[in-house]
Amino acid sequence: MIGSSVAFRKRSWTVLLLGLLTTASPAAFAADCPGHPDALGTSRTIVVDPHEHPRIGTMQYRETLPLKDHEVVLTFDDGPLPKYSNQILQMLADECIKATFFIIGEQAKANPEGVRKLVAAGHTVGTHSMTHPLTFDRMPLDKAEAQINGGIEWTSAAMTDSSKLAPFFRIPGLMRAEGVENLLISRGIQVWSADFPADDWRHVSPDRVYQLAIQRLEAKGKGILLLHDIQPRTVAALPKIIRDLKARGYRIVHVVPATAERPATPTTAVEWLLHPPTETTPIARWPAVPNFVFTQTERLPAPGLADLNAQTAHQSLLPRKTMAQADVAATLPVPGRDLFVIPEGSIEVLLSTTLSRRAATRLAMAAETPHAKGKAARMQARRTAHAAHAAPKHSAHSKGATPRPTRVASLKKRAQ
């Protein structure tokens, strides 16, 4: 009993500690930030394989990083520029935040020490072309490749250990082009966009940069934030952004590339979507029909009509009445020729022409009152008879004469 009681208490403490770790507040992550107990810190690190997910950032692509709700990845472009990059680097160090930097080749060439500081601080370093041209969407592929290679060469040359350069690339100005993307992907380089910017490259105030960053993050709930470490407005806005991230319960995530010694973080395909679909969320379209692979592709011949009655055992499946009705069309008599003959002067003939329609109507009315008397009845009969004789193409016939067929009927006879 004593042993089981001790074991139970150990299990209880283990469950409690695991619960505290999984539900820890941002302040708990500051324990790894000496001298800054209230630091935001970095909640976790995810390892990504560029070959498995070559394009990320919902500003342009379908997928983004596999972040949980209220998780943020900070990224900075265009540095290093000592005047401003060093200040941002110090702010991140004070909060024990790890970020991702996309370096310009010319900046690395002019300030290699700035690149080395980023690596020494544990940040992820990618590239951002050689000179930051805003024409990647229409640039010849050979020139684009030269820009990509220049940025990689000068950034890696600035490092003490060139293996620290991450295979991450962000196209300048996000001026994406399919040829450039395919080139990068073929070389195992992951193309980064973003989930939301803060417009810190525009001529806006630091307060506006701060407002846009928080508003857009709140609208998305998580994602990759695009900033620039060469702008004074970014230096002024970053403390406010970090303060609000902390107050609103957001957590910082660090991203590193996979290597042979460091495999990618296990994820599912749906985690790479910004807002994965759930059972309670209606989908906008039907799911795609899968393409099945059949082991045998030979087609069977279609059955012939003779095959349907080849076996007498199958005939019993049909009711006898149905079988009898199947031969009805073959036993019907052929209609006679006089079936289609319409007597001349009949109401049907008169109704077939516009001028005789009124006369036919009057004849029909007179036939309904054969015993009508008086002058009005006689006058009506005379008018009706006169209209019948005056109808075009319909002459009167003597009493007892055989009605002559209509022209239509005659043509049918002649055709037979």
mmCIF file of N, CA, C and O in Angstrom, residues 182-250:
data_model
loop_
_atom_site.group_PDB
_atom_site.id
_atom_site.type_symbol
_atom_site.label_atom_id
_atom_site.label_comp_id
_atom_site.label_asym_id
_atom_site.label_seq_id
_atom_site.Cartn_x
_atom_site.Cartn_y
_atom_site.Cartn_z
ATOM 1 N N ASN A 182 10.672 28.454 -59.006
ATOM 2 C CA ASN A 182 11.088 27.109 -59.411
ATOM 3 C C ASN A 182 12.609 26.945 -59.310
ATOM 4 O O ASN A 182 13.105 25.877 -58.946
ATOM 5 N N LEU A 183 13.328 28.018 -59.643
ATOM 6 C CA LEU A 183 14.787 27.971 -59.536
ATOM 7 C C LEU A 183 15.212 27.779 -58.084
ATOM 8 O O LEU A 183 16.078 26.941 -57.770
ATOM 9 N N LEU A 184 14.623 28.556 -57.184
ATOM 10 C CA LEU A 184 14.961 28.445 -55.766
ATOM 11 C C LEU A 184 14.603 27.070 -55.220
ATOM 12 O O LEU A 184 15.388 26.446 -54.497
ATOM 13 N N ILE A 185 13.419 26.588 -55.566
ATOM 14 C CA ILE A 185 12.963 25.295 -55.050
ATOM 15 C C ILE A 185 13.850 24.166 -55.560
ATOM 16 O O ILE A 185 14.156 23.215 -54.828
ATOM 17 N N SER A 186 14.291 24.263 -56.814
ATOM 18 C CA SER A 186 15.165 23.221 -57.366
ATOM 19 C C SER A 186 16.500 23.153 -56.628
ATOM 20 O O SER A 186 17.160 22.110 -56.637
ATOM 21 N N ARG A 187 16.882 24.234 -56.003
ATOM 22 C CA ARG A 187 18.134 24.271 -55.245
ATOM 23 C C ARG A 187 17.915 24.004 -53.758
ATOM 24 O O ARG A 187 18.830 24.157 -52.949
ATOM 25 N N GLY A 188 16.711 23.622 -53.379
ATOM 26 C CA GLY A 188 16.424 23.311 -51.988
ATOM 27 C C GLY A 188 16.282 24.525 -51.100
ATOM 28 O O GLY A 188 16.477 24.428 -49.881
ATOM 29 N N ILE A 189 15.933 25.678 -51.672
ATOM 30 C CA ILE A 189 15.776 26.926 -50.916
ATOM 31 C C ILE A 189 14.284 27.203 -50.727
ATOM 32 O O ILE A 189 13.512 27.187 -51.694
ATOM 33 N N GLN A 190 13.893 27.462 -49.518
ATOM 34 C CA GLN A 190 12.500 27.740 -49.197
ATOM 35 C C GLN A 190 12.165 29.205 -49.482
ATOM 36 O O GLN A 190 12.892 30.108 -49.067
ATOM 37 N N VAL A 191 11.049 29.436 -50.186
ATOM 38 C CA VAL A 191 10.617 30.785 -50.535
ATOM 39 C C VAL A 191 9.689 31.298 -49.443
ATOM 40 O O VAL A 191 8.636 30.705 -49.187
ATOM 41 N N TRP A 192 10.080 32.410 -48.836
ATOM 42 C CA TRP A 192 9.294 33.002 -47.750
ATOM 43 C C TRP A 192 8.535 34.226 -48.254
ATOM 44 O O TRP A 192 9.120 35.120 -48.853
ATOM 45 N N SER A 193 7.259 34.261 -47.950
ATOM 46 C CA SER A 193 6.483 35.492 -48.058
ATOM 47 C C SER A 193 6.194 35.921 -46.609
ATOM 48 O O SER A 193 7.087 35.885 -45.770
ATOM 49 N N ALA A 194 4.988 36.311 -46.300
ATOM 50 C CA ALA A 194 4.597 36.671 -44.937
ATOM 51 C C ALA A 194 3.094 36.487 -44.812
ATOM 52 O O ALA A 194 2.394 36.276 -45.813
ATOM 53 N N ASP A 195 2.609 36.564 -43.598
ATOM 54 C CA ASP A 195 1.160 36.515 -43.372
ATOM 55 C C ASP A 195 0.562 37.905 -43.209
ATOM 56 O O ASP A 195 -0.602 38.119 -43.511
ATOM 57 N N PHE A 196 1.375 38.852 -42.753
ATOM 58 C CA PHE A 196 0.909 40.245 -42.661
ATOM 59 C C PHE A 196 2.117 41.158 -42.460
ATOM 60 O O PHE A 196 3.087 40.775 -41.797
ATOM 61 N N PRO A 197 2.096 42.356 -43.042
ATOM 62 C CA PRO A 197 3.165 43.332 -42.844
ATOM 63 C C PRO A 197 2.715 44.412 -41.865
ATOM 64 O O PRO A 197 1.546 44.461 -41.460
ATOM 65 N N ALA A 198 3.646 45.306 -41.539
ATOM 66 C CA ALA A 198 3.319 46.473 -40.720
ATOM 67 C C ALA A 198 3.547 47.771 -41.480
ATOM 68 O O ALA A 198 3.437 48.856 -40.906
ATOM 69 N N ASP A 199 3.856 47.675 -42.767
ATOM 70 C CA ASP A 199 4.046 48.844 -43.644
ATOM 71 C C ASP A 199 5.131 49.784 -43.126
ATOM 72 O O ASP A 199 5.051 51.008 -43.323
ATOM 73 N N ASP A 200 6.152 49.228 -42.481
ATOM 74 C CA ASP A 200 7.194 50.095 -41.920
ATOM 75 C C ASP A 200 8.153 50.625 -42.973
ATOM 76 O O ASP A 200 9.020 51.443 -42.659
ATOM 77 N N TRP A 201 8.044 50.184 -44.217
ATOM 78 C CA TRP A 201 8.866 50.757 -45.293
ATOM 79 C C TRP A 201 8.216 52.002 -45.911
ATOM 80 O O TRP A 201 8.840 52.702 -46.678
ATOM 81 N N ARG A 202 6.969 52.254 -45.547
ATOM 82 C CA ARG A 202 6.269 53.442 -46.049
ATOM 83 C C ARG A 202 6.576 54.645 -45.155
ATOM 84 O O ARG A 202 7.084 54.514 -44.046
ATOM 85 N N HIS A 203 6.214 55.816 -45.647
ATOM 86 C CA HIS A 203 6.424 57.042 -44.867
ATOM 87 C C HIS A 203 5.248 57.238 -43.910
ATOM 88 O O HIS A 203 4.361 58.075 -44.112
ATOM 89 N N VAL A 204 5.234 56.415 -42.864
ATOM 90 C CA VAL A 204 4.193 56.487 -41.842
ATOM 91 C C VAL A 204 4.867 56.669 -40.489
ATOM 92 O O VAL A 204 6.089 56.490 -40.344
ATOM 93 N N SER A 205 4.076 56.997 -39.484
ATOM 94 C CA SER A 205 4.629 57.221 -38.148
ATOM 95 C C SER A 205 4.887 55.895 -37.438
ATOM 96 O O SER A 205 4.290 54.865 -37.791
ATOM 97 N N PRO A 206 5.739 55.889 -36.422
ATOM 98 C CA PRO A 206 5.947 54.665 -35.638
ATOM 99 C C PRO A 206 4.661 54.148 -35.004
ATOM 100 O O PRO A 206 4.462 52.928 -34.912
ATOM 101 N N ASP A 207 3.788 55.060 -34.566
ATOM 102 C CA ASP A 207 2.515 54.617 -33.991
ATOM 103 C C ASP A 207 1.673 53.868 -35.019
ATOM 104 O O ASP A 207 0.984 52.894 -34.684
ATOM 105 N N ARG A 208 1.734 54.327 -36.276
ATOM 106 C CA ARG A 208 0.979 53.649 -37.325
ATOM 107 C C ARG A 208 1.548 52.251 -37.594
ATOM 108 O O ARG A 208 0.793 51.293 -37.824
ATOM 109 N N VAL A 209 2.861 52.117 -37.551
ATOM 110 C CA VAL A 209 3.490 50.800 -37.716
ATOM 111 C C VAL A 209 3.035 49.859 -36.603
ATOM 112 O O VAL A 209 2.674 48.697 -36.855
ATOM 113 N N TYR A 210 3.040 50.361 -35.384
ATOM 114 C CA TYR A 210 2.598 49.567 -34.243
ATOM 115 C C TYR A 210 1.127 49.156 -34.386
ATOM 116 O O TYR A 210 0.760 47.998 -34.173
ATOM 117 N N GLN A 211 0.269 50.107 -34.762
ATOM 118 C CA GLN A 211 -1.165 49.818 -34.908
ATOM 119 C C GLN A 211 -1.427 48.770 -35.986
ATOM 120 O O GLN A 211 -2.211 47.831 -35.786
ATOM 121 N N LEU A 212 -0.766 48.909 -37.127
ATOM 122 C CA LEU A 212 -0.982 47.964 -38.220
ATOM 123 C C LEU A 212 -0.502 46.566 -37.838
ATOM 124 O O LEU A 212 -1.159 45.570 -38.169
ATOM 125 N N ALA A 213 0.625 46.489 -37.153
ATOM 126 C CA ALA A 213 1.135 45.179 -36.752
ATOM 127 C C ALA A 213 0.159 44.457 -35.830
ATOM 128 O O ALA A 213 -0.156 43.271 -36.027
ATOM 129 N N ILE A 214 -0.349 45.160 -34.834
ATOM 130 C CA ILE A 214 -1.256 44.534 -33.861
ATOM 131 C C ILE A 214 -2.624 44.256 -34.489
ATOM 132 O O ILE A 214 -3.209 43.179 -34.285
ATOM 133 N N GLN A 215 -3.150 45.215 -35.244
ATOM 134 C CA GLN A 215 -4.478 45.015 -35.855
ATOM 135 C C GLN A 215 -4.479 43.816 -36.801
ATOM 136 O O GLN A 215 -5.400 42.990 -36.785
ATOM 137 N N ARG A 216 -3.459 43.723 -37.622
ATOM 138 C CA ARG A 216 -3.417 42.629 -38.595
ATOM 139 C C ARG A 216 -3.136 41.292 -37.923
ATOM 140 O O ARG A 216 -3.646 40.252 -38.357
ATOM 141 N N LEU A 217 -2.339 41.313 -36.870
ATOM 142 C CA LEU A 217 -2.112 40.080 -36.120
ATOM 143 C C LEU A 217 -3.400 39.621 -35.442
ATOM 144 O O LEU A 217 -3.727 38.426 -35.455
ATOM 145 N N GLU A 218 -4.124 40.535 -34.849
ATOM 146 C CA GLU A 218 -5.388 40.187 -34.195
ATOM 147 C C GLU A 218 -6.386 39.624 -35.205
ATOM 148 O O GLU A 218 -7.154 38.719 -34.891
ATOM 149 N N ALA A 219 -6.366 40.164 -36.423
ATOM 150 C CA ALA A 219 -7.290 39.676 -37.452
ATOM 151 C C ALA A 219 -6.946 38.254 -37.886
ATOM 152 O O ALA A 219 -7.833 37.452 -38.177
ATOM 153 N N LYS A 220 -5.650 37.938 -37.927
ATOM 154 C CA LYS A 220 -5.222 36.605 -38.356
ATOM 155 C C LYS A 220 -5.163 35.613 -37.196
ATOM 156 O O LYS A 220 -5.392 34.424 -37.375
ATOM 157 N N GLY A 221 -4.807 36.088 -36.011
ATOM 158 C CA GLY A 221 -4.701 35.202 -34.861
ATOM 159 C C GLY A 221 -3.333 34.584 -34.677
ATOM 160 O O GLY A 221 -2.994 34.119 -33.583
ATOM 161 N N LYS A 222 -2.525 34.570 -35.728
ATOM 162 C CA LYS A 222 -1.174 34.018 -35.680
ATOM 163 C C LYS A 222 -0.509 34.324 -37.014
ATOM 164 O O LYS A 222 -1.158 34.820 -37.944
ATOM 165 N N GLY A 223 0.804 34.021 -37.135
ATOM 166 C CA GLY A 223 1.422 34.169 -38.440
ATOM 167 C C GLY A 223 2.803 34.791 -38.423
ATOM 168 O O GLY A 223 3.399 35.047 -37.370
ATOM 169 N N ILE A 224 3.297 35.037 -39.649
ATOM 170 C CA ILE A 224 4.626 35.609 -39.881
ATOM 171 C C ILE A 224 4.483 37.115 -40.052
ATOM 172 O O ILE A 224 3.771 37.580 -40.950
ATOM 173 N N LEU A 225 5.167 37.888 -39.208
ATOM 174 C CA LEU A 225 5.137 39.346 -39.279
ATOM 175 C C LEU A 225 6.357 39.836 -40.055
ATOM 176 O O LEU A 225 7.486 39.449 -39.764
ATOM 177 N N LEU A 226 6.119 40.694 -41.042
ATOM 178 C CA LEU A 226 7.186 41.248 -41.881
ATOM 179 C C LEU A 226 7.561 42.645 -41.386
ATOM 180 O O LEU A 226 6.728 43.554 -41.364
ATOM 181 N N LEU A 227 8.834 42.812 -40.986
ATOM 182 C CA LEU A 227 9.365 44.096 -40.545
ATOM 183 C C LEU A 227 10.702 44.337 -41.248
ATOM 184 O O LEU A 227 11.199 43.488 -41.981
ATOM 185 N N HIS A 228 11.290 45.512 -40.996
ATOM 186 C CA HIS A 228 12.589 45.886 -41.594
ATOM 187 C C HIS A 228 13.489 46.459 -40.496
ATOM 188 O O HIS A 228 13.062 47.363 -39.755
ATOM 189 N N ASP A 229 14.712 45.940 -40.421
ATOM 190 C CA ASP A 229 15.625 46.405 -39.366
ATOM 191 C C ASP A 229 16.501 47.554 -39.832
ATOM 192 O O ASP A 229 17.507 47.859 -39.185
ATOM 193 N N ILE A 230 16.122 48.237 -40.917
ATOM 194 C CA ILE A 230 16.903 49.385 -41.397
ATOM 195 C C ILE A 230 16.100 50.677 -41.311
ATOM 196 O O ILE A 230 16.549 51.717 -41.802
ATOM 197 N N GLN A 231 14.914 50.617 -40.660
ATOM 198 C CA GLN A 231 14.036 51.782 -40.613
ATOM 199 C C GLN A 231 13.972 52.360 -39.199
ATOM 200 O O GLN A 231 13.782 51.617 -38.225
ATOM 201 N N PRO A 232 14.096 53.684 -39.047
ATOM 202 C CA PRO A 232 13.985 54.278 -37.714
ATOM 203 C C PRO A 232 12.591 54.107 -37.113
ATOM 204 O O PRO A 232 12.452 53.991 -35.890
ATOM 205 N N ARG A 233 11.563 54.104 -37.956
ATOM 206 C CA ARG A 233 10.202 53.946 -37.432
ATOM 207 C C ARG A 233 10.005 52.539 -36.849
ATOM 208 O O ARG A 233 9.197 52.368 -35.924
ATOM 209 N N THR A 234 10.720 51.558 -37.389
ATOM 210 C CA THR A 234 10.626 50.204 -36.842
ATOM 211 C C THR A 234 11.296 50.141 -35.476
ATOM 212 O O THR A 234 10.801 49.489 -34.554
ATOM 213 N N VAL A 235 12.422 50.835 -35.336
ATOM 214 C CA VAL A 235 13.116 50.881 -34.042
ATOM 215 C C VAL A 235 12.209 51.499 -32.981
ATOM 216 O O VAL A 235 12.148 51.026 -31.834
ATOM 217 N N ALA A 236 11.460 52.540 -33.374
ATOM 218 C CA ALA A 236 10.584 53.210 -32.416
ATOM 219 C C ALA A 236 9.330 52.398 -32.117
ATOM 220 O O ALA A 236 8.791 52.456 -30.995
ATOM 221 N N ALA A 237 8.855 51.618 -33.070
ATOM 222 C CA ALA A 237 7.590 50.890 -32.892
ATOM 223 C C ALA A 237 7.778 49.536 -32.222
ATOM 224 O O ALA A 237 6.848 49.022 -31.581
ATOM 225 N N LEU A 238 8.964 48.928 -32.354
ATOM 226 C CA LEU A 238 9.153 47.556 -31.869
ATOM 227 C C LEU A 238 8.899 47.393 -30.367
ATOM 228 O O LEU A 238 8.266 46.396 -29.969
ATOM 229 N N PRO A 239 9.341 48.311 -29.478
ATOM 230 C CA PRO A 239 9.022 48.117 -28.054
ATOM 231 C C PRO A 239 7.522 48.057 -27.782
ATOM 232 O O PRO A 239 7.069 47.255 -26.942
ATOM 233 N N LYS A 240 6.745 48.872 -28.471
ATOM 234 C CA LYS A 240 5.287 48.841 -28.281
ATOM 235 C C LYS A 240 4.696 47.541 -28.812
ATOM 236 O O LYS A 240 3.772 46.974 -28.210
ATOM 237 N N ILE A 241 5.223 47.064 -29.926
ATOM 238 C CA ILE A 241 4.720 45.807 -30.478
ATOM 239 C C ILE A 241 4.990 44.659 -29.514
ATOM 240 O O ILE A 241 4.097 43.845 -29.225
ATOM 241 N N ILE A 242 6.210 44.605 -28.956
ATOM 242 C CA ILE A 242 6.551 43.543 -28.014
ATOM 243 C C ILE A 242 5.692 43.646 -26.760
ATOM 244 O O ILE A 242 5.214 42.631 -26.223
ATOM 245 N N ARG A 243 5.479 44.878 -26.272
ATOM 246 C CA ARG A 243 4.658 45.079 -25.072
ATOM 247 C C ARG A 243 3.246 44.540 -25.278
ATOM 248 O O ARG A 243 2.676 43.855 -24.413
ATOM 249 N N ASP A 244 2.653 44.819 -26.461
ATOM 250 C CA ASP A 244 1.289 44.365 -26.725
ATOM 251 C C ASP A 244 1.233 42.861 -26.966
ATOM 252 O O ASP A 244 0.247 42.214 -26.588
ATOM 253 N N LEU A 245 2.240 42.308 -27.593
ATOM 254 C CA LEU A 245 2.269 40.857 -27.761
ATOM 255 C C LEU A 245 2.248 40.167 -26.403
ATOM 256 O O LEU A 245 1.550 39.168 -26.194
ATOM 257 N N LYS A 246 2.992 40.707 -25.494
ATOM 258 C CA LYS A 246 3.055 40.158 -24.151
ATOM 259 C C LYS A 246 1.706 40.307 -23.438
ATOM 260 O O LYS A 246 1.215 39.348 -22.803
ATOM 261 N N ALA A 247 1.096 41.483 -23.553
ATOM 262 C CA ALA A 247 -0.165 41.739 -22.860
ATOM 263 C C ALA A 247 -1.315 40.912 -23.431
ATOM 264 O O ALA A 247 -2.237 40.535 -22.697
ATOM 265 N N ARG A 248 -1.273 40.628 -24.707
ATOM 266 C CA ARG A 248 -2.366 39.899 -25.354
ATOM 267 C C ARG A 248 -2.147 38.387 -25.380
ATOM 268 O O ARG A 248 -2.949 37.651 -25.964
ATOM 269 N N GLY A 249 -1.084 37.930 -24.764
ATOM 270 C CA GLY A 249 -0.871 36.498 -24.653
ATOM 271 C C GLY A 249 -0.275 35.828 -25.878
ATOM 272 O O GLY A 249 -0.424 34.602 -26.047
ATOM 273 N N TYR A 250 0.422 36.582 -26.713
ATOM 274 C CA TYR A 250 1.062 35.987 -27.890
ATOM 275 C C TYR A 250 2.421 35.391 -27.507
ATOM 276 O O TYR A 250 3.069 35.833 -26.549
#
